[in-house]
CSV table of C-alpha atoms in Angstrom, one decimal:
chain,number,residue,atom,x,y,z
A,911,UNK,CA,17.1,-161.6,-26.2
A,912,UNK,CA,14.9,-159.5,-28.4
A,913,UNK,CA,12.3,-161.6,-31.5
A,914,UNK,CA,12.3,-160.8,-34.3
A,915,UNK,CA,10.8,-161.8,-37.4
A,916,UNK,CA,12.1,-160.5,-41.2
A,917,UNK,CA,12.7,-161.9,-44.6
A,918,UNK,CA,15.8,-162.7,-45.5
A,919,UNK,CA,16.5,-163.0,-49.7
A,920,UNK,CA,12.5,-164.1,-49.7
A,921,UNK,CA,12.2,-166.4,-46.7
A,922,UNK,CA,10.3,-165.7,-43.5
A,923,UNK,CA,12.7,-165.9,-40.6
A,924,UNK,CA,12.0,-165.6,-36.3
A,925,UNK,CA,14.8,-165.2,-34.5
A,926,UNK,CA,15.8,-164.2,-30.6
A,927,UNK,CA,18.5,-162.2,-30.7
A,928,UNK,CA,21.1,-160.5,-28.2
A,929,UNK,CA,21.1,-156.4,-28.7
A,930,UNK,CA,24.2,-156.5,-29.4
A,931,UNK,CA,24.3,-159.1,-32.5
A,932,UNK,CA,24.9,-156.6,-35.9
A,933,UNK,CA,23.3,-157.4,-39.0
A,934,UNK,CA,26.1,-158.9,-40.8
A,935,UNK,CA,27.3,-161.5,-37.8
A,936,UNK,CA,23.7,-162.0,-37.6
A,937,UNK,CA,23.3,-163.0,-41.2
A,938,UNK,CA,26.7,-165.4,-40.9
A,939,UNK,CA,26.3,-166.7,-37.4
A,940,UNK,CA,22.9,-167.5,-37.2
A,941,UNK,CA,21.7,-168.2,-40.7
A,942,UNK,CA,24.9,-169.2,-42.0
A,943,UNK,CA,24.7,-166.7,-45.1
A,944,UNK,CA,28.3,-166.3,-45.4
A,945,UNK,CA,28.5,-164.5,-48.5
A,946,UNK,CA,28.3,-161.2,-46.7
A,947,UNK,CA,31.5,-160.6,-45.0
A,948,UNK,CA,33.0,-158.7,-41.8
A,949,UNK,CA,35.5,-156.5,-42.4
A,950,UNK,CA,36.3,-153.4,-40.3
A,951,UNK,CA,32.9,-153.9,-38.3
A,952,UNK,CA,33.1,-150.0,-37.9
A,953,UNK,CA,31.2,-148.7,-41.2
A,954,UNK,CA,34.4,-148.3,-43.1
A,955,UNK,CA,35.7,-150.7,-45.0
A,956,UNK,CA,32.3,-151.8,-46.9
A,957,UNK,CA,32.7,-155.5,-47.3
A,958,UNK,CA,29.1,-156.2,-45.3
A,959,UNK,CA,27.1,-154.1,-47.8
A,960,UNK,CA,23.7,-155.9,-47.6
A,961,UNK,CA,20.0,-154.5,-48.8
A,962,UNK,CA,17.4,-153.7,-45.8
A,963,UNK,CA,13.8,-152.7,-47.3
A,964,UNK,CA,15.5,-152.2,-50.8
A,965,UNK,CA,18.2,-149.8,-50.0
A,966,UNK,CA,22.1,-150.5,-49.2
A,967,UNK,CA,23.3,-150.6,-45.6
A,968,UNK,CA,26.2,-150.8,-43.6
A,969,UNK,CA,25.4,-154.4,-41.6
A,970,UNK,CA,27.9,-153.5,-39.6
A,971,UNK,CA,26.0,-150.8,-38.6
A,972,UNK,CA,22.7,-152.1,-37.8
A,973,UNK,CA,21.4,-153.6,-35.3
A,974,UNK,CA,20.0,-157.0,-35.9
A,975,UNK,CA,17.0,-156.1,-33.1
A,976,UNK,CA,16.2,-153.4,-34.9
A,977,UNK,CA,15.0,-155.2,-37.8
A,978,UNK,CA,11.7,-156.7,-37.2
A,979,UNK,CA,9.9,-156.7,-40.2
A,980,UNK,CA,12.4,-155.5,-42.6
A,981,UNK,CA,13.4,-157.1,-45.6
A,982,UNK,CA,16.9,-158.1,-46.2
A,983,UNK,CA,18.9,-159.2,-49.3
A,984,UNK,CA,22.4,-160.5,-49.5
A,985,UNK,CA,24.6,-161.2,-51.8
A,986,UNK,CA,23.1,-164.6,-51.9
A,987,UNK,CA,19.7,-163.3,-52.7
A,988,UNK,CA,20.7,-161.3,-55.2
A,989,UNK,CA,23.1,-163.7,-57.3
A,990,UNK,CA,19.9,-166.4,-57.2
A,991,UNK,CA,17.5,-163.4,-58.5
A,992,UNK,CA,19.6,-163.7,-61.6
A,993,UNK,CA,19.2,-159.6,-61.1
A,994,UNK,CA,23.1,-158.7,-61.5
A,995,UNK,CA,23.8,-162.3,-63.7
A,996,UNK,CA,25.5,-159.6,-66.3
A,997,UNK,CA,27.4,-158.0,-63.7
A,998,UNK,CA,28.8,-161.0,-62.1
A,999,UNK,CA,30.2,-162.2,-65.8
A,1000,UNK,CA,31.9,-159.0,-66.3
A,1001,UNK,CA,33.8,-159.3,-63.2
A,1002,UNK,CA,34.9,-162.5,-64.1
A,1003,UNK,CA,35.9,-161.5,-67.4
A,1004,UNK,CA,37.9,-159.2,-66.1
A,1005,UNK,CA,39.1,-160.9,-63.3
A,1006,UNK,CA,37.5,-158.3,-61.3
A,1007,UNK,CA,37.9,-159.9,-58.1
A,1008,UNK,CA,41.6,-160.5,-56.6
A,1009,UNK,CA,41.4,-161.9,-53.1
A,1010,UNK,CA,37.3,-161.8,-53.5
A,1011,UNK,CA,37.1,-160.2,-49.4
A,1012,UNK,CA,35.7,-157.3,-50.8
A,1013,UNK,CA,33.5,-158.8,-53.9
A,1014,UNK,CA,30.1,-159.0,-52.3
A,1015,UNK,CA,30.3,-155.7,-51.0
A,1016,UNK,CA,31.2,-154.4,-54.5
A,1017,UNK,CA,28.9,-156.2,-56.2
A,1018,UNK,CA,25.8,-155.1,-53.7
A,1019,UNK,CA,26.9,-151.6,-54.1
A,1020,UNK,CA,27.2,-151.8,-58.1
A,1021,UNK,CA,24.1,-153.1,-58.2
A,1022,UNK,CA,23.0,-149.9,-56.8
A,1023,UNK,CA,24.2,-147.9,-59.6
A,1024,UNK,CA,22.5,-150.1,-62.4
A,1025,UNK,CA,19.6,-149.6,-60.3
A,1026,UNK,CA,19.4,-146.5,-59.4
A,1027,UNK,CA,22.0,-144.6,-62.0
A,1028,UNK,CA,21.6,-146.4,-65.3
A,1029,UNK,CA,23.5,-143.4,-67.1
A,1030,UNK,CA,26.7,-143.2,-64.4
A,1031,UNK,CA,29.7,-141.9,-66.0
A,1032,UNK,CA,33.0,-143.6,-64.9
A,1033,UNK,CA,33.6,-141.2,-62.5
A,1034,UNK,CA,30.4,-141.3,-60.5
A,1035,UNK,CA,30.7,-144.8,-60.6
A,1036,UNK,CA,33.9,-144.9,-58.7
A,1037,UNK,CA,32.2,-141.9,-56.5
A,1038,UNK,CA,29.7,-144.4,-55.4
A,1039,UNK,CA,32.2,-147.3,-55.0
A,1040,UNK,CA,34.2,-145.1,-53.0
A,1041,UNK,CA,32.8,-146.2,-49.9
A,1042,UNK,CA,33.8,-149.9,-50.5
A,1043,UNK,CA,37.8,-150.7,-50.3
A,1044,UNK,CA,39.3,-153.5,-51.9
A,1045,UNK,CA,42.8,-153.8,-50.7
A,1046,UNK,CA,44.0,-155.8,-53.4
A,1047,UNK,CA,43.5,-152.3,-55.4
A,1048,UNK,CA,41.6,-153.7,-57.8
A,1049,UNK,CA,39.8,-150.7,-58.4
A,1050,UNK,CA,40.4,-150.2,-62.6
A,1051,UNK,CA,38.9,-153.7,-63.6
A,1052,UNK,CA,35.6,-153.3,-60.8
A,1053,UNK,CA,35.2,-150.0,-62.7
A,1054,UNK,CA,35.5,-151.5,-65.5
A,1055,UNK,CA,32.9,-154.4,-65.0
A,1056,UNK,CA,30.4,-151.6,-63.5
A,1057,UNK,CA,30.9,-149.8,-66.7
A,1058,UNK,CA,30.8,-152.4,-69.5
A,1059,UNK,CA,27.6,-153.6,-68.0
A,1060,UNK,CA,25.8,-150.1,-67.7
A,1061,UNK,CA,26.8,-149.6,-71.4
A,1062,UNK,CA,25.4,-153.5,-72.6
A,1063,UNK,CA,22.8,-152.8,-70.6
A,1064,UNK,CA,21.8,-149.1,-72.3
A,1065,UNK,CA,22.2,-150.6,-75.3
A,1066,UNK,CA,20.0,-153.6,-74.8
A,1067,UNK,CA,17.3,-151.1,-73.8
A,1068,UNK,CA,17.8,-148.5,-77.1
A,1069,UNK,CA,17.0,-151.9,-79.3
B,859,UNK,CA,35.9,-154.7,-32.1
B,860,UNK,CA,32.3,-156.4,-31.5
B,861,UNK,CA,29.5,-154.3,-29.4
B,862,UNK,CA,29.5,-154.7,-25.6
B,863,UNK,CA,27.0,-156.2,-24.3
B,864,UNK,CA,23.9,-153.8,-24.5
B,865,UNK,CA,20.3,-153.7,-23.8
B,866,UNK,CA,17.7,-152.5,-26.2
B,867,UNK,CA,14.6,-151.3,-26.5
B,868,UNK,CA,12.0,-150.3,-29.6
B,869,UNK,CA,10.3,-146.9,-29.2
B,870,UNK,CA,7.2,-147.4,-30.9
B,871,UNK,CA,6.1,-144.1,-29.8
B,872,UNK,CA,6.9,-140.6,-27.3
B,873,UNK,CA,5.7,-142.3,-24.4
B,874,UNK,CA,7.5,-145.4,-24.7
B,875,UNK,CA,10.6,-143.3,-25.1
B,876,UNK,CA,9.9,-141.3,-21.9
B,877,UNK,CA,8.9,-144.3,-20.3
B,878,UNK,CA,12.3,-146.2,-20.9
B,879,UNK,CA,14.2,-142.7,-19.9
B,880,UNK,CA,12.3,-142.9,-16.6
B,881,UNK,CA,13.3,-146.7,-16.4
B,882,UNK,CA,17.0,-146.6,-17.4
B,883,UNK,CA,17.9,-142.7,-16.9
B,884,UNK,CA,21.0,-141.8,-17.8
B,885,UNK,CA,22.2,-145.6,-19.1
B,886,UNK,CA,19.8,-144.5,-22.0
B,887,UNK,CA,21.1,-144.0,-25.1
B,888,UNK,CA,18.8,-142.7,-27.9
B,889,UNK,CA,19.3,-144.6,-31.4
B,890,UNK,CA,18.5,-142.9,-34.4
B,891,UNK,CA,20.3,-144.2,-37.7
B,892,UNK,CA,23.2,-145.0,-35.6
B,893,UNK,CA,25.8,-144.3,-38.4
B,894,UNK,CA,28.4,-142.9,-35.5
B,895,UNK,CA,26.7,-144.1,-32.3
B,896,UNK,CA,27.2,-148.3,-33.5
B,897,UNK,CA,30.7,-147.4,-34.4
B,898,UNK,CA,31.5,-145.6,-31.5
B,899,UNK,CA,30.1,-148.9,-29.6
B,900,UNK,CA,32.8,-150.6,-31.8
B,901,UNK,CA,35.5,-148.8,-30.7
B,902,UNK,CA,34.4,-148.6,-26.9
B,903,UNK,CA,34.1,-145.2,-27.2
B,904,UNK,CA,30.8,-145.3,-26.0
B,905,UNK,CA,28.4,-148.4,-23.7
B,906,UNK,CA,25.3,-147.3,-23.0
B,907,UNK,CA,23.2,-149.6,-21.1
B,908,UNK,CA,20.1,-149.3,-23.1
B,909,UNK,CA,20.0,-148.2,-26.9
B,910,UNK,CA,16.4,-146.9,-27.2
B,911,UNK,CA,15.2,-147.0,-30.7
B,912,UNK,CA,13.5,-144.1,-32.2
B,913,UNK,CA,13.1,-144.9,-35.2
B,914,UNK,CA,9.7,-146.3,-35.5
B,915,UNK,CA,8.1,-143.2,-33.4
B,916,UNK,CA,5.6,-141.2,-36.1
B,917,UNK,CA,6.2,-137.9,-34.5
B,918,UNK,CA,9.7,-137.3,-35.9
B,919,UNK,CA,9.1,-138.6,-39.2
B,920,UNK,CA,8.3,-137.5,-42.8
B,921,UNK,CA,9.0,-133.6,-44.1
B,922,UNK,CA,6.0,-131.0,-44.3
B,923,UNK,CA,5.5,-127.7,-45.1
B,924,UNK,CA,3.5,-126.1,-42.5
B,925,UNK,CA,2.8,-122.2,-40.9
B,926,UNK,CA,4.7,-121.1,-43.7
B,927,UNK,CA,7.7,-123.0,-42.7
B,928,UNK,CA,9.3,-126.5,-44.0
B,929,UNK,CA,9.7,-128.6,-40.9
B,930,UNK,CA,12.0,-131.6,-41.8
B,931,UNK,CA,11.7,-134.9,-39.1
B,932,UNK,CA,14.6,-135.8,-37.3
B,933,UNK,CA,14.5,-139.0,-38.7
B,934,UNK,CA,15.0,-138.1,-42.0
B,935,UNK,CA,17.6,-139.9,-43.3
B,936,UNK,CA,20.5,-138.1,-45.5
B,937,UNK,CA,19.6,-140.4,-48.6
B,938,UNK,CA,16.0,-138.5,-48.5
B,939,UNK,CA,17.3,-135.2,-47.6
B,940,UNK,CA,19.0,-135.8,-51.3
B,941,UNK,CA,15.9,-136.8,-53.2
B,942,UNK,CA,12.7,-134.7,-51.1
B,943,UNK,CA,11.5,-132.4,-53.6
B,944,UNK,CA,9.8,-130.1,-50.4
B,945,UNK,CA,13.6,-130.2,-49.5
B,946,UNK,CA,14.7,-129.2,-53.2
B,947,UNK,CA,12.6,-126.7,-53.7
B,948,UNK,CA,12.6,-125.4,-50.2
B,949,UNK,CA,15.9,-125.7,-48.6
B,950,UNK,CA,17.8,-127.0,-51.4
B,951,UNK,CA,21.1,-126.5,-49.4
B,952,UNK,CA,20.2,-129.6,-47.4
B,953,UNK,CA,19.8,-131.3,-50.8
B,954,UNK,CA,22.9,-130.5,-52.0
B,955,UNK,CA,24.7,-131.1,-48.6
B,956,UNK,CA,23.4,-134.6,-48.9
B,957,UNK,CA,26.0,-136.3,-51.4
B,958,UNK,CA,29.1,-135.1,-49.4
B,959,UNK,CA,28.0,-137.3,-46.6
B,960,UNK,CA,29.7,-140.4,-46.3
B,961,UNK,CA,29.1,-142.9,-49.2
B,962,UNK,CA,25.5,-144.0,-49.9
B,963,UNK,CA,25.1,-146.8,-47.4
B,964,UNK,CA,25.9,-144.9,-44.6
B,965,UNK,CA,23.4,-141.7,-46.4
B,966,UNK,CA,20.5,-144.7,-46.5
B,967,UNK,CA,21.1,-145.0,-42.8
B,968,UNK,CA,22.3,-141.7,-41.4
B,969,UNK,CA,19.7,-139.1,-40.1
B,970,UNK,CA,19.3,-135.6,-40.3
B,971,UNK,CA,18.8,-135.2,-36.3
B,972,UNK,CA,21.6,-137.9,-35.3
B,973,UNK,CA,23.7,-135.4,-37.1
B,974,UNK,CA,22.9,-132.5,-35.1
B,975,UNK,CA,22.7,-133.9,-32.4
B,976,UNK,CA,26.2,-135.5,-32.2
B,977,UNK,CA,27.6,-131.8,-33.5
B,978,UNK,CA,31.0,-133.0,-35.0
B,979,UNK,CA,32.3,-129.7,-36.1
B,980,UNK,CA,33.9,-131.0,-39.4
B,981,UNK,CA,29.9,-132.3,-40.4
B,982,UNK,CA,28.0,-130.9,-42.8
B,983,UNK,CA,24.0,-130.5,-41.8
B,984,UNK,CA,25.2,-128.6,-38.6
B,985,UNK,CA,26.8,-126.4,-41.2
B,986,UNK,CA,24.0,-126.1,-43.0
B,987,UNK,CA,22.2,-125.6,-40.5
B,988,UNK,CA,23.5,-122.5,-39.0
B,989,UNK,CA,23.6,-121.2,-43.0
B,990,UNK,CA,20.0,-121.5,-42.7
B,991,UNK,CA,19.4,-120.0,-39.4
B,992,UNK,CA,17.2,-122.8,-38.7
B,993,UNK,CA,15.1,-123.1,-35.7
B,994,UNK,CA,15.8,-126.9,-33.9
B,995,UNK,CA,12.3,-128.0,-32.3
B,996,UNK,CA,13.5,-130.1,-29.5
B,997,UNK,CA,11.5,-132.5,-27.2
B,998,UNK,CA,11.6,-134.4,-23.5
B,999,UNK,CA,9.0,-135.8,-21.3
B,1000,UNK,CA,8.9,-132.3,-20.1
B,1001,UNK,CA,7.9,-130.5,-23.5
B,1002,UNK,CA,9.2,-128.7,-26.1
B,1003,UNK,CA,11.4,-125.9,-26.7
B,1004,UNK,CA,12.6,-124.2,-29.7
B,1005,UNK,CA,16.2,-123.2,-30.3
B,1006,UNK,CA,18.4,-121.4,-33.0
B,1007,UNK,CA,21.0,-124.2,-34.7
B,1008,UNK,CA,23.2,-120.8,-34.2
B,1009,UNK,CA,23.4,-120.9,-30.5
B,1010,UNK,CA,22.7,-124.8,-30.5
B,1011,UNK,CA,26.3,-126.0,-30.5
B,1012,UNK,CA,28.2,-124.7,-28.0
B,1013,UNK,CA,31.7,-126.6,-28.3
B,1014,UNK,CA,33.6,-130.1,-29.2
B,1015,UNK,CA,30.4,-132.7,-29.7
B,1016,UNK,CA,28.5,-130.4,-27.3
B,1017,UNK,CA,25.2,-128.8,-27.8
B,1018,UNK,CA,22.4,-127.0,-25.7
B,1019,UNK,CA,20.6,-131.0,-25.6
B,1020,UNK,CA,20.1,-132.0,-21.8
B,1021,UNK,CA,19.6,-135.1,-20.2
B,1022,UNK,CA,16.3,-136.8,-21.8
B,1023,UNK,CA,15.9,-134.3,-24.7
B,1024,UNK,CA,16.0,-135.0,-28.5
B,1025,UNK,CA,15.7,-133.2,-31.7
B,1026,UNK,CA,12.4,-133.9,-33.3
B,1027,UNK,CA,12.8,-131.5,-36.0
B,1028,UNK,CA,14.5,-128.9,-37.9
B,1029,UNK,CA,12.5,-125.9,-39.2
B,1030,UNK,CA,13.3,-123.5,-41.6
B,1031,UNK,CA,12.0,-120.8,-43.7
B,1032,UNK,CA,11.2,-121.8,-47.4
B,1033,UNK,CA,13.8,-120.7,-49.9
B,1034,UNK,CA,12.8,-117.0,-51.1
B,1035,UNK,CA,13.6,-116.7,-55.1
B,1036,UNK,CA,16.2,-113.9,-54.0
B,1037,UNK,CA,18.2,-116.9,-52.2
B,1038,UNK,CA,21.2,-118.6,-53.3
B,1039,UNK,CA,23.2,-121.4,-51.7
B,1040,UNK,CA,25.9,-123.4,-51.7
B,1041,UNK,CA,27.8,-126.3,-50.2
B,1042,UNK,CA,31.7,-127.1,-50.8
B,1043,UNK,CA,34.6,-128.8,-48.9
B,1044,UNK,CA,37.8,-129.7,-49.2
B,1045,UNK,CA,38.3,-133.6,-48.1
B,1046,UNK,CA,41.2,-136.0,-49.0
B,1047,UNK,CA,38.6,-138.6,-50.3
B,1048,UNK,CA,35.3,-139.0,-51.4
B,1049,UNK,CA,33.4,-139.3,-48.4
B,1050,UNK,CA,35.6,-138.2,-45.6
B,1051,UNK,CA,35.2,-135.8,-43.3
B,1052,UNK,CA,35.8,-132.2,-44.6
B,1053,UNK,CA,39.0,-130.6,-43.9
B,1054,UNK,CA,37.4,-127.4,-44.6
B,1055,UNK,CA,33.9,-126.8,-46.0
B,1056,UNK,CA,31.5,-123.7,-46.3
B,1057,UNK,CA,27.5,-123.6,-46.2
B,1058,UNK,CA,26.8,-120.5,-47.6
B,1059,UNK,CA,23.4,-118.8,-47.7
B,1060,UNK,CA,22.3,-115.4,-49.1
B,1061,UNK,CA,19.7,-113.2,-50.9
B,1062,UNK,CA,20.7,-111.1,-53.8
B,1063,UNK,CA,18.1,-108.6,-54.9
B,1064,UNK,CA,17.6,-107.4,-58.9
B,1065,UNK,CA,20.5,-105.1,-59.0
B,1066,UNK,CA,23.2,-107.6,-57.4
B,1067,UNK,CA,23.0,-106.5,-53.6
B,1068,UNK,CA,23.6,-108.9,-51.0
B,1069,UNK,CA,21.0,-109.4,-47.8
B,1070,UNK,CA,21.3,-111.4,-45.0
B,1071,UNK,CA,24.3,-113.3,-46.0
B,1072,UNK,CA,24.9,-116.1,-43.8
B,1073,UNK,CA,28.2,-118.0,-44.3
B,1074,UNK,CA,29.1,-120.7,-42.0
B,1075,UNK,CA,32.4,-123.0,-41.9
B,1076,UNK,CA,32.5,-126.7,-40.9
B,1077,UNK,CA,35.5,-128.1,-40.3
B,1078,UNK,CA,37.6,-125.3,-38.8
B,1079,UNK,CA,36.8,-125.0,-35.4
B,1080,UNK,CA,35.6,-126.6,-32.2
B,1081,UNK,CA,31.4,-126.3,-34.1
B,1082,UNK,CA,30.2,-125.0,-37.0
B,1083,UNK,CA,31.1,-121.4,-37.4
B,1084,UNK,CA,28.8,-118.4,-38.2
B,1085,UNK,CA,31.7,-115.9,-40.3
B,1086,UNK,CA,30.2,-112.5,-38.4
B,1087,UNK,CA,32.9,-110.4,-39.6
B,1088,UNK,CA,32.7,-111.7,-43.5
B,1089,UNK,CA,28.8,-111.5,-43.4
B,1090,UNK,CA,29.1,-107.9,-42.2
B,1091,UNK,CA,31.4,-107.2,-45.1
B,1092,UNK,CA,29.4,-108.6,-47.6
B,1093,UNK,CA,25.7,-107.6,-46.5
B,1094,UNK,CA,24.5,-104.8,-48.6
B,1095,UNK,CA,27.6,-104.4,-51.4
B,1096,UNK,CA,26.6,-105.6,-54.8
B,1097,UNK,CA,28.3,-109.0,-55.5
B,1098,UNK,CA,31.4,-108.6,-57.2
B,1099,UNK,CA,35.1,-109.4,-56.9
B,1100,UNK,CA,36.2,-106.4,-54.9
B,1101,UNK,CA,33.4,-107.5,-52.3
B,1102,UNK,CA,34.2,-111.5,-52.3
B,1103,UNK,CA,38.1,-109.7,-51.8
B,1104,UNK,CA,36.5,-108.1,-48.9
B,1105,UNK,CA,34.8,-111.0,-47.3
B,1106,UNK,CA,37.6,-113.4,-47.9
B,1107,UNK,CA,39.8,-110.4,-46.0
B,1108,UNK,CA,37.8,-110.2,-43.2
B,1109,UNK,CA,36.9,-114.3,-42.7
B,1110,UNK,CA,40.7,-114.2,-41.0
B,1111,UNK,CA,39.0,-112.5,-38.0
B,1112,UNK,CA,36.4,-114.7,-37.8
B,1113,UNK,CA,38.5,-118.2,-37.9
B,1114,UNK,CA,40.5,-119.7,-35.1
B,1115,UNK,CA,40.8,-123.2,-36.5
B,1116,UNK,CA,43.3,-125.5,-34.6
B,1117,UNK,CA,45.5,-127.7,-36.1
B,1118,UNK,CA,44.8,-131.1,-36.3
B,1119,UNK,CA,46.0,-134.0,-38.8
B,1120,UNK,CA,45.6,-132.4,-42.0
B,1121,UNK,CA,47.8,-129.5,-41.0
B,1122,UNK,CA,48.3,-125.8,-39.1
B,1123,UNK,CA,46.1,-123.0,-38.9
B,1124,UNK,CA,46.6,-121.2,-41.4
B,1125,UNK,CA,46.5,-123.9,-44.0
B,1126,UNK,CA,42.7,-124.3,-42.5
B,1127,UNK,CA,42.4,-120.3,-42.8
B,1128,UNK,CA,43.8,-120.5,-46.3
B,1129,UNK,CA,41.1,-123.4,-47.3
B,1130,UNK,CA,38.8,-121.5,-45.8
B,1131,UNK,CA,39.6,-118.2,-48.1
B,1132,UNK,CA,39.5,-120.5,-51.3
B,1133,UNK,CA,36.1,-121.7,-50.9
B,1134,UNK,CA,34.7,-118.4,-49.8
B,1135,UNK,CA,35.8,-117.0,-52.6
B,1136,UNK,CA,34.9,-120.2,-54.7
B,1137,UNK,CA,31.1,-120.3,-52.9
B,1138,UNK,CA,30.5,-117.0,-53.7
B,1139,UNK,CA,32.0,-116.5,-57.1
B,1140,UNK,CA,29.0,-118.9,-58.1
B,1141,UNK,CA,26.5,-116.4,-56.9
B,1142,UNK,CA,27.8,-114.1,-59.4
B,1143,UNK,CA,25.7,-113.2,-62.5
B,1144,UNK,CA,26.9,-114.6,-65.6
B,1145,UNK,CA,28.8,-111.6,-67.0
B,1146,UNK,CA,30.6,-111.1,-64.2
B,1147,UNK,CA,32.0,-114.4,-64.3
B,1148,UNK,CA,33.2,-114.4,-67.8
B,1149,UNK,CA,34.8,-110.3,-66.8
């Protein structure tokens, strides 16, 4: 068992963990932060898109052990910041969430784009979405919600 | 399917590495970004015993320009091989290999030595690599050595790395204002792995003429490959469509792709001849493009 001790959406957390724990079971198992989910557990499929030191990760693909001292965000963390409150009403405006498997994942990676590609055009939103499946195909109304709330949000900011 | 069970270590510097490859020898396996080794654990493809961390060792971080050369960290990640302005301004091929990779979670992870190291011939950087004739710096608890990316990969997943060695760096020679680049690749979807791709690297001098063109394919063989027989029929002719005719005429001799899931051959050959021609048509000055 390897310590560990990281912040998780704000909160200090120790931990002993096996090597062989990945983020993302890690995150459900341990400290029951379920919003994240486990998909293909191979880095394909996107649905356990989490933060690690302010950038978006595979936790699939990273080892829990590996992370002393980093600082992770969920989907949990980042609904309470109230940072992507817009973003979450335009999915469910649109009804941009079928089945939901693949939601956090979406939502983690759009949050991305507002953050780091305020001026996206449609297509290099769905160019950075392209790494995140939903296999309910709801592809046209998550585009959608990305887009509607990079152009509210532009527009807020020319005011 | 989960990991196996696994042991792991944190590499907080060389000698803790070399210590844990005395300790474990061959049961340990070096971690980098892990983008294709945790995967590969997935599909029990691969179980080490120990996954030695490396990403926390100084040495193989950050991206200088030193000795007249830009030396880029193995750990670099592909995410900041994207935004690096030492690697815009001085090897701005890497840069612009950096958004084919993957999708951006797997870029923010994803290093510039795992890449290399692992040598999958369809990748990009390995590509690039060769484009760039860069010089691989690599590193075991017996020294260093320095190698040409050209004779680096030497088959299927195979390169010159042995038992205990890493990368710790790829060098290159800043970007001369003669130089141009470019990266392109034909994939099914965003982020895949190329079925066909070209890293192309040249100089063209006032009057149009090419030097020391240096195009390289990724996806069409068993490692990147270095297009001899093209190079030679470009280097020296002024750019222009007759010579891109030429080069795309001779690549045929230089390509021996085998089929694989996308198709035959000679669609790979045929891929390969539209993106020559496409790579090099944007190295052409403006008026010949609009002739």
């Amino acid at each position: 068992m390897i310590p560990i001790t990281l912040t998780v959406n704000g909160e200090r957390v120790t931990r002993h963990v096996e090597p062989r724990r990945h983020l993302i079971d890690f995150l459900r198992l341990d400290l029951g932060l379920t919003g994240s989910h486990a998909g293909c557990e191979h880095g394909v499929c996107g649905a356990c898109t989490v933060r690690v030191d302010g950038e978006i990760v595979r936790g699939c693909l990273v080892l829990a052990a590996s992370l002393d001292g980093a600082e992770v965000t969920t989907i949990e963390g980042l609904s309470d910041s109230g940072e992507v409150a817009d973003l979450q009403a335009e999915f469910v405006a649109r009804n941009a969430a079928q089945c939901g498997f693949c939601t956090p994942g979406m939502v983690m990676t759009a949050a991305d784009i507002l953050r780091h590609h305020p001026q996206a055009s449609r297509a290099e939103i769905r160019e950075h979405l392209s790494g995140n499946y939903c296999r309910c195909t709801g592809y046209q109304a998550i585009v959608d919600a990305v887009e509607a709330t990079l152009a509210q949000r532009r527009q807020e900011a020319g005011r | 399917m989960k990991w196996p069970a696994i042991g792991y270590i944190r590499a907080r510097s060389l000698d803790d590495l070399w210590e844990a490859q005395r300790t474990h020898g061959a049961a340990a396996q070096v971690l980098a970004g892990g983008q294709t080794l945790l995967a590969t654990l997935a599909f029990r493809l691969s179980e080490p015993g120990v996954l030695v961390d490396i990403t926390r060792i100084p040495e193989l971080r950050g991206v200088s320009l030193a000795g007249g050369a830009l030396r880029i960290g193995a750990l670099t990640r592909h995410a900041e091989l994207a935004r690096d302005p030492l690697v815009a301004r001085h090897a701005p091929l890497f840069a612009a290999a950096a958004p084919h990779i993957a999708h951006p979670a797997i870029r923010n992870r994803g290093t510039i030595g795992g890449s290399l190291a692992y040598a999958d011939p369809a990748a990009e950087l390995p590509a690039c690599a060769v484009a760039l004739d860069a010089t691989l710096h690599l590193l075991s608890a017996r020294g260093e050595r320095r190698v040409k990316a050209e004779g680096f990969f030497t088959g299927l997943l195979s390169t010159l790395l042995e038992p205990g060695e890493i990368i710790a760096a790829v060098e290159v020679a800043p970007a001369s204002p003669a130089q141009r680049t470019a990266i392109l690749e034909v994939a099914r979807r965003s982020g895949d792995y190329a079925m066909a791709g070209i890293a192309a690297a040249l100089e063209l001098d006032a009057t149009g003429r090419v030097a020391a063109p240096r195009l390289a394919f990724f996806g069409v063989g068993d490692r990147p490959v270095l297009a001899n027989r093209a190079n030679v029929a470009l280097a020296g002719r002024v750019l222009d469509a007759q010579a891109i005719a030429a080069a795309a005429e001779a690549l045929g001799d230089d390509l021996d792709p085998p089929a694989d899931l996308h198709g035959p051959p000679e669609m790979k050959r045929h891929l390969a001849r539209v993106l020559l021609r496409r790579a090099l048509t944007q190295f052409l000055p403006a008026k010949e493009m609009a002739a």
